[in-house]
Amino acid sequence: MDPVSIDDPRVPLRGAVLGLGMIGRHHARLLQASPRVSFAGAVDPGGDRFGMVQDPALIFATVAELLAAGAPDFAIVAVPTEEHLPAARELAAAGVSVLVEKPLAATAEEARELIAAVEAAGVRAAVGHVERCNPALLELRRRVGAGQLGEVFMIATERVGPFPARIRDVGVVKDLATHDLDLVRWLGGAPIASVAAQTQHRMGREHEDLVLVTGVTASDVAFNVNVDWLSPTKVRRTRILGEKGMLVADTLTSDLTFFANGEVTSEWSAAQASRGVSEGDMTRYALSRREPLLVELEAFCDWVAGDDGAAVVTLEEGLQTVLAAEAVLRAAATGETVRL
Ligand SMILES: NC(=O)c1ccc[n+]([C@@H]2O[C@H](COP(=O)([O-])OP(=O)(O)OC[C@H]3O[C@@H](n4cnc5c(N)ncnc54)[C@H](O)[C@@H]3O)[C@@H](O)[C@H]2O)c1
C-alpha cells in the first residue's frame, strides 16, 4: 500500500486506538489533541472506563465496528500483550497501519507472525518503545554519541516499583524489562550478545516478579538490568559509565546528570587510590521536556506519511527485544549464560 501522503506529511491522518486501559487512555487523549491526527475512534469491549473519548459515537466494541464506520489510516494497538498479534493482524488485513505497544508480542513466534502479517498487507508498522522518546534518554544518547564519556564501559538500568495489578498475561521480564533490553541496544549501539539472569516469584503468580540480568553487547559493553514489581518505591534510572565519567538519566523526572571524572590531582593520595577515579564536577542539564508519547505519535505519523527517516522503532527491533527477553527467561531457568 502507498504511504498516505508523501507530498504533505502534515495532512491529518485518521488515527484510532485499540484498548482504553492504562496506556491506551493516554493515546486516546493525544489522538484527539494532536493537529496531526483526525480521531477515528477507540475500540474497547470494556468501554471508555476512564472517560477519555469526547464523542461517544466514536467508542466501538470491536475492530469490525470501527472499520465499518470508515477504516482509519492507522491504529495504535494498546491491548494486553497476548492480544497484540490478533489485533494487529485484523487491522493490517484491512489496510490499516499499526503502532503496536511494547513488547511487540508475547512470544518471538507471535512477533514473527505479526511481522509476516504486516508485510503481507503492505502497511506501515512500528513498536511503541516510548522510553526512546524520553527527553533525558534522548539527550543521554546524543551526548554518548558525541563522545562525552569517551569509550563506554557499562550500561545499568533500574526499573523497580510496586505491582500494577492489571498485568495478568506476562511477567516482569516481558512487561517491563523489554524497555531496558531495548534501551541497552539503542544506547549501546550494538545488539545484545549474551545474558545471564536470576528471577524471583514472590507474589504467587505464574510469572516472575523480579529479574536481575547481567550481560554484554556485541561491542563489549557490559550491562546490568534490575527490574521488579516488589519494591515499595518507584525508580526509573539509566546509568552509563565511560572513561571520562558517568551520565545518569532519571526517566520519571526526565533529569539528566553528568558526573565528570576529576582532572585535578588531589593531595590526599590515599583516598584517590582507593577510589580509582577522582570525583569531578557534577552537572544537571536543563532539558526541554515534551511528552514522550506525543513525540512517539508524531514520529509514527511521519512514518505513515512516507518519511523513511522517521525515528520509529521497527518491528525487527521489536522482535530482537522479545528474543532478548526470552533469552533472559531461559538463562534464569537454566542458570546458564545464553548467547543470542
Ligand atoms: N509504553 C509503555 O510505557 C507502556 C505502559 C503501559 C502498558 N504498555 C503496554 O500496553 C499494552 C496495554 O497495557 P495496559 O497497561 O494499558 O493494559 P490495561 O489492562 O490497562 O488495558 C488494556 C485494555 O485493552 C482492552 N482490550 C482487551 N482486549 C481488547 C481487544 N481485543 N480490542 C480492544 N480492546 C481490548 C481492555 O478492556 C483494557 O481496557 C500492553 O502491551 C503493555 O505492555 C506500554
GROMACS .gro file of C-alpha atoms in nm, residues 8-326:
model
  319
    8ASP     CA    1   0.243   1.675   0.251
    9PRO     CA    2   0.303   1.475   0.568
   10ARG     CA    3   0.116   1.743   0.760
   11VAL     CA    4  -0.223   1.639   0.621
   12PRO     CA    5  -0.401   1.497   0.928
   13LEU     CA    6  -0.415   1.119   0.930
   14ARG     CA    7  -0.719   0.932   1.056
   15GLY     CA    8  -0.596   0.756   1.369
   16ALA     CA    9  -0.765   0.516   1.613
   17VAL     CA   10  -0.668   0.334   1.931
   18LEU     CA   11  -0.743  -0.021   2.043
   19GLY     CA   12  -0.764  -0.055   2.418
   20LEU     CA   13  -0.863   0.226   2.657
   21GLY     CA   14  -0.666   0.098   2.957
   22MET     CA   15  -0.372   0.247   3.144
   23ILE     CA   16  -0.172   0.339   2.836
   24GLY     CA   17  -0.449   0.342   2.571
   25ARG     CA   18  -0.628   0.624   2.751
   26HIS     CA   19  -0.323   0.846   2.703
   27HIS     CA   20  -0.304   0.753   2.336
   28ALA     CA   21  -0.674   0.844   2.307
   29ARG     CA   22  -0.608   1.183   2.469
   30LEU     CA   23  -0.323   1.261   2.231
   31LEU     CA   24  -0.501   1.136   1.919
   32GLN     CA   25  -0.784   1.378   1.996
   33ALA     CA   26  -0.548   1.668   2.074
   34SER     CA   27  -0.285   1.641   1.800
   35PRO     CA   28  -0.328   1.856   1.489
   36ARG     CA   29  -0.151   1.576   1.301
   37VAL     CA   30  -0.447   1.344   1.358
   38SER     CA   31  -0.816   1.330   1.286
   39PHE     CA   32  -0.956   1.100   1.556
   40ALA     CA   33  -1.128   0.797   1.401
   41GLY     CA   34  -1.233   0.628   1.724
   42ALA     CA   35  -1.141   0.389   2.004
   43VAL     CA   36  -1.213   0.019   2.041
   44ASP     CA   37  -1.255  -0.147   2.380
   45PRO     CA   38  -1.504  -0.420   2.468
   46GLY     CA   39  -1.499  -0.279   2.823
   47GLY     CA   40  -1.598   0.069   2.701
   48ASP     CA   41  -1.439   0.400   2.794
   49ARG     CA   42  -1.380   0.339   3.166
   50PHE     CA   43  -1.156   0.643   3.211
   51GLY     CA   44  -1.388   0.876   3.019
   52MET     CA   45  -1.123   0.975   2.763
   53VAL     CA   46  -1.326   0.986   2.439
   54GLN     CA   47  -1.508   1.313   2.386
   55ASP     CA   48  -1.756   1.186   2.123
   56PRO     CA   49  -1.944   0.874   2.247
   57ALA     CA   50  -2.023   0.785   1.884
   58LEU     CA   51  -1.652   0.710   1.838
   59ILE     CA   52  -1.634   0.434   2.102
   60PHE     CA   53  -1.660   0.088   1.948
   61ALA     CA   54  -1.670  -0.261   2.100
   62THR     CA   55  -1.491  -0.437   1.811
   63VAL     CA   56  -1.247  -0.364   1.531
   64ALA     CA   57  -1.516  -0.466   1.282
   65GLU     CA   58  -1.739  -0.181   1.412
   66LEU     CA   59  -1.452   0.067   1.383
   67LEU     CA   60  -1.381  -0.041   1.026
   68ALA     CA   61  -1.749  -0.027   0.934
   69ALA     CA   62  -1.751   0.339   1.042
   70GLY     CA   63  -1.463   0.407   0.796
   71ALA     CA   64  -1.118   0.248   0.807
   72PRO     CA   65  -0.856   0.473   0.972
   73ASP     CA   66  -0.511   0.531   0.820
   74PHE     CA   67  -0.352   0.392   1.134
   75ALA     CA   68  -0.436   0.244   1.473
   76ILE     CA   69  -0.242   0.218   1.797
   77VAL     CA   70  -0.262  -0.131   1.946
   78ALA     CA   71  -0.276  -0.081   2.326
   79VAL     CA   72  -0.445  -0.407   2.426
   80PRO     CA   73  -0.292  -0.668   2.660
   81THR     CA   74   0.030  -0.812   2.516
   82GLU     CA   75  -0.123  -1.152   2.433
   83GLU     CA   76  -0.380  -0.973   2.212
   84HIS     CA   77  -0.124  -0.781   2.004
   85LEU     CA   78  -0.099  -1.042   1.729
   86PRO     CA   79  -0.473  -1.096   1.658
   87ALA     CA   80  -0.542  -0.721   1.682
   88ALA     CA   81  -0.254  -0.620   1.452
   89ARG     CA   82  -0.341  -0.896   1.205
   90GLU     CA   83  -0.703  -0.783   1.175
   91LEU     CA   84  -0.604  -0.419   1.128
   92ALA     CA   85  -0.327  -0.488   0.878
   93ALA     CA   86  -0.557  -0.710   0.671
   94ALA     CA   87  -0.791  -0.411   0.643
   95GLY     CA   88  -0.504  -0.190   0.517
   96VAL     CA   89  -0.459  -0.005   0.847
   97SER     CA   90  -0.102   0.084   0.957
   98VAL     CA   91  -0.025  -0.012   1.316
   99LEU     CA   92   0.175   0.125   1.607
  100VAL     CA   93   0.196  -0.174   1.842
  101GLU     CA   94   0.260  -0.108   2.211
  102LYS     CA   95   0.570  -0.274   2.357
  103PRO     CA   96   0.651  -0.558   2.377
  104LEU     CA   97   0.577  -0.637   2.012
  105ALA     CA   98   0.414  -0.968   2.109
  106ALA     CA   99   0.403  -1.218   2.395
  107THR     CA  100   0.645  -1.458   2.223
  108ALA     CA  101   0.905  -1.437   1.947
  109GLU     CA  102   0.695  -1.677   1.740
  110GLU     CA  103   0.395  -1.444   1.762
  111ALA     CA  104   0.618  -1.145   1.687
  112ARG     CA  105   0.732  -1.316   1.366
  113GLU     CA  106   0.371  -1.392   1.270
  114LEU     CA  107   0.283  -1.029   1.330
  115ILE     CA  108   0.569  -0.912   1.109
  116ALA     CA  109   0.462  -1.154   0.834
  117ALA     CA  110   0.101  -1.029   0.852
  118VAL     CA  111   0.212  -0.665   0.826
  119GLU     CA  112   0.445  -0.740   0.534
  120ALA     CA  113   0.177  -0.939   0.351
  121ALA     CA  114  -0.066  -0.648   0.390
  122GLY     CA  115   0.196  -0.389   0.286
  123VAL     CA  116   0.105  -0.145   0.565
  124ARG     CA  117   0.343   0.065   0.777
  125ALA     CA  118   0.413  -0.052   1.132
  126ALA     CA  119   0.629   0.026   1.435
  127VAL     CA  120   0.663  -0.065   1.803
  128GLY     CA  121   0.585   0.171   2.091
  129HIS     CA  122   0.910   0.157   2.287
  130VAL     CA  123   0.827   0.500   2.420
  131GLU     CA  124   1.131   0.523   2.651
  132ARG     CA  125   1.329   0.614   2.340
  133CYS     CA  126   1.126   0.936   2.331
  134ASN     CA  127   1.204   1.032   2.691
  135PRO     CA  128   1.391   1.367   2.684
  136ALA     CA  129   1.653   1.251   2.936
  137LEU     CA  130   1.733   0.937   2.737
  138LEU     CA  131   1.737   1.120   2.403
  139GLU     CA  132   1.988   1.368   2.544
  140LEU     CA  133   2.186   1.090   2.713
  141ARG     CA  134   2.219   0.908   2.381
  142ARG     CA  135   2.313   1.228   2.198
  143ARG     CA  136   2.588   1.303   2.449
  144VAL     CA  137   2.727   0.949   2.443
  145GLY     CA  138   2.724   0.961   2.061
  146ALA     CA  139   2.910   1.294   2.069
  147GLY     CA  140   3.185   1.130   2.277
  148GLN     CA  141   3.123   1.300   2.613
  149LEU     CA  142   3.204   0.978   2.803
  150GLY     CA  143   3.482   0.862   2.572
  151GLU     CA  144   3.477   0.485   2.550
  152VAL     CA  145   3.166   0.336   2.714
  153PHE     CA  146   3.223   0.055   2.966
  154MET     CA  147   2.887  -0.017   3.114
  155ILE     CA  148   2.511   0.046   3.100
  156ALA     CA  149   2.300  -0.014   3.410
  157THR     CA  150   1.923   0.027   3.428
  158GLU     CA  151   1.691   0.011   3.726
  159ARG     CA  152   1.312  -0.011   3.689
  160VAL     CA  153   1.159  -0.113   4.018
  161GLY     CA  154   0.831  -0.039   4.194
  162PRO     CA  155   0.502  -0.181   4.318
  163PHE     CA  156   0.294  -0.429   4.115
  164PRO     CA  157   0.027  -0.286   3.881
  165ALA     CA  158  -0.243  -0.550   3.949
  166ARG     CA  159  -0.388  -0.526   3.596
  167ILE     CA  160  -0.099  -0.715   3.428
  168ARG     CA  161  -0.201  -1.080   3.402
  169ASP     CA  162  -0.065  -1.221   3.080
  170VAL     CA  163   0.315  -1.182   3.114
  171GLY     CA  164   0.582  -1.150   3.385
  172VAL     CA  165   0.810  -0.862   3.467
  173VAL     CA  166   1.067  -0.967   3.204
  174LYS     CA  167   0.831  -0.922   2.909
  175ASP     CA  168   0.624  -0.642   3.057
  176LEU     CA  169   0.897  -0.416   3.196
  177ALA     CA  170   1.246  -0.548   3.123
  178THR     CA  171   1.169  -0.523   2.749
  179HIS     CA  172   1.200  -0.145   2.797
  180ASP     CA  173   1.553  -0.196   2.932
  181LEU     CA  174   1.664  -0.458   2.682
  182ASP     CA  175   1.560  -0.223   2.403
  183LEU     CA  176   1.743   0.067   2.571
  184VAL     CA  177   2.064  -0.133   2.616
  185ARG     CA  178   2.080  -0.199   2.243
  186TRP     CA  179   1.971   0.151   2.143
  187LEU     CA  180   2.207   0.329   2.385
  188GLY     CA  181   2.492   0.082   2.346
  189GLY     CA  182   2.471   0.094   1.966
  190ALA     CA  183   2.510  -0.284   1.927
  191PRO     CA  184   2.298  -0.596   1.968
  192ILE     CA  185   2.292  -0.790   2.294
  193ALA     CA  186   2.543  -1.075   2.268
  194SER     CA  187   2.475  -1.276   2.585
  195VAL     CA  188   2.277  -1.271   2.910
  196ALA     CA  189   2.277  -1.440   3.248
  197ALA     CA  190   1.982  -1.384   3.483
  198GLN     CA  191   1.812  -1.455   3.814
  199THR     CA  192   1.436  -1.430   3.868
  200GLN     CA  193   1.213  -1.443   4.174
  201HIS     CA  194   0.846  -1.542   4.209
  202ARG     CA  195   0.734  -1.382   4.534
  203MET     CA  196   0.369  -1.294   4.466
  204GLY     CA  197   0.236  -1.640   4.393
  205ARG     CA  198   0.169  -1.563   4.027
  206GLU     CA  199   0.255  -1.788   3.735
  207HIS     CA  200   0.514  -1.541   3.606
  208GLU     CA  201   0.827  -1.391   3.765
  209ASP     CA  202   0.805  -1.062   3.954
  210LEU     CA  203   1.176  -0.975   3.982
  211VAL     CA  204   1.469  -1.012   3.744
  212LEU     CA  205   1.838  -0.930   3.758
  213VAL     CA  206   2.017  -0.951   3.425
  214THR     CA  207   2.389  -0.929   3.359
  215GLY     CA  208   2.505  -0.928   3.001
  216VAL     CA  209   2.730  -0.791   2.733
  217THR     CA  210   2.667  -0.630   2.396
  218ALA     CA  211   2.836  -0.725   2.070
  219SER     CA  212   3.052  -0.412   2.114
  220ASP     CA  213   3.175  -0.543   2.452
  221VAL     CA  214   2.978  -0.305   2.672
  222ALA     CA  215   2.880  -0.479   2.998
  223PHE     CA  216   2.524  -0.421   3.114
  224ASN     CA  217   2.306  -0.479   3.411
  225VAL     CA  218   1.924  -0.466   3.422
  226ASN     CA  219   1.744  -0.465   3.758
  227VAL     CA  220   1.363  -0.482   3.734
  228ASP     CA  221   1.089  -0.575   3.977
  229TRP     CA  222   0.730  -0.537   4.090
  230LEU     CA  223   0.823  -0.585   4.455
  231SER     CA  224   0.977  -0.254   4.560
  232PRO     CA  225   0.775  -0.011   4.771
  233THR     CA  226   0.904   0.287   4.572
  234LYS     CA  227   0.923   0.361   4.202
  235VAL     CA  228   1.268   0.404   4.044
  236ARG     CA  229   1.344   0.450   3.673
  237ARG     CA  230   1.715   0.509   3.622
  238THR     CA  231   1.964   0.453   3.340
  239ARG     CA  232   2.334   0.497   3.407
  240ILE     CA  233   2.613   0.488   3.151
  241LEU     CA  234   2.974   0.472   3.265
  242GLY     CA  235   3.267   0.555   3.040
  243GLU     CA  236   3.631   0.656   3.053
  244LYS     CA  237   3.554   1.024   3.117
  245GLY     CA  238   3.271   0.992   3.368
  246MET     CA  239   2.910   0.887   3.407
  247LEU     CA  240   2.572   1.006   3.275
  248VAL     CA  241   2.260   0.926   3.478
  249ALA     CA  242   1.908   0.963   3.339
  250ASP     CA  243   1.604   0.960   3.566
  251THR     CA  244   1.311   0.891   3.336
  252LEU     CA  245   1.044   0.965   3.599
  253THR     CA  246   1.159   1.325   3.628
  254SER     CA  247   1.332   1.342   3.285
  255ASP     CA  248   1.651   1.462   3.451
  256LEU     CA  249   1.998   1.401   3.313
  257THR     CA  250   2.309   1.443   3.526
  258PHE     CA  251   2.675   1.419   3.432
  259PHE     CA  252   2.939   1.316   3.686
  260ALA     CA  253   3.278   1.401   3.538
  261ASN     CA  254   3.596   1.226   3.636
  262GLY     CA  255   3.809   1.482   3.815
  263GLU     CA  256   4.120   1.610   3.645
  264VAL     CA  257   4.265   1.790   3.948
  265THR     CA  258   4.525   1.582   4.127
  266SER     CA  259   4.433   1.552   4.492
  267GLU     CA  260   4.699   1.576   4.760
  268TRP     CA  261   4.506   1.313   4.950
  269SER     CA  262   4.662   1.033   4.750
  270ALA     CA  263   4.547   0.750   4.977
  271ALA     CA  264   4.182   0.843   4.915
  272GLN     CA  265   4.246   0.873   4.542
  273ALA     CA  266   4.397   0.530   4.519
  274SER     CA  267   4.100   0.372   4.692
  275ARG     CA  268   3.853   0.544   4.459
  276GLY     CA  269   4.014   0.452   4.129
  277VAL     CA  270   3.893   0.771   3.964
  278SER     CA  271   3.854   1.103   4.136
  279GLU     CA  272   3.528   1.290   4.173
  280GLY     CA  273   3.494   1.580   3.935
  281ASP     CA  274   3.218   1.830   3.859
  282MET     CA  275   2.854   1.729   3.860
  283THR     CA  276   2.620   1.895   3.610
  284ARG     CA  277   2.243   1.859   3.585
  285TYR     CA  278   2.124   1.961   3.241
  286ALA     CA  279   1.817   2.176   3.187
  287LEU     CA  280   1.619   1.990   2.922
  288SER     CA  281   1.317   2.094   2.722
  289ARG     CA  282   1.057   1.833   2.808
  290ARG     CA  283   0.798   1.713   2.558
  291GLU     CA  284   0.558   1.431   2.643
  292PRO     CA  285   0.728   1.111   2.517
  293LEU     CA  286   0.401   0.957   2.396
  294LEU     CA  287   0.335   1.266   2.181
  295VAL     CA  288   0.687   1.259   2.037
  296GLU     CA  289   0.630   0.890   1.954
  297LEU     CA  290   0.293   0.968   1.789
  298GLU     CA  291   0.439   1.245   1.574
  299ALA     CA  292   0.725   1.023   1.455
  300PHE     CA  293   0.478   0.749   1.371
  301CYS     CA  294   0.262   0.994   1.172
  302ASP     CA  295   0.574   1.094   0.976
  303TRP     CA  296   0.646   0.726   0.914
  304VAL     CA  297   0.291   0.651   0.797
  305ALA     CA  298   0.305   0.958   0.574
  306GLY     CA  299   0.608   0.814   0.396
  307ASP     CA  300   0.910   0.959   0.580
  308ASP     CA  301   1.156   0.668   0.580
  309GLY     CA  302   1.386   0.859   0.814
  310ALA     CA  303   1.121   0.897   1.087
  311ALA     CA  304   1.251   0.794   1.432
  312VAL     CA  305   1.030   0.491   1.487
  313VAL     CA  306   1.123   0.156   1.640
  314THR     CA  307   1.098  -0.105   1.367
  315LEU     CA  308   0.920  -0.438   1.402
  316GLU     CA  309   1.254  -0.613   1.354
  317GLU     CA  310   1.393  -0.423   1.655
  318GLY     CA  311   1.079  -0.517   1.847
  319LEU     CA  312   1.140  -0.882   1.760
  320GLN     CA  313   1.504  -0.860   1.874
  321THR     CA  314   1.383  -0.730   2.210
  322VAL     CA  315   1.132  -1.015   2.252
  323LEU     CA  316   1.411  -1.261   2.162
  324ALA     CA  317   1.634  -1.100   2.425
  325ALA     CA  318   1.353  -1.131   2.683
  326GLU     CA  319   1.314  -1.499   2.601
   0.00000   0.00000   0.00000
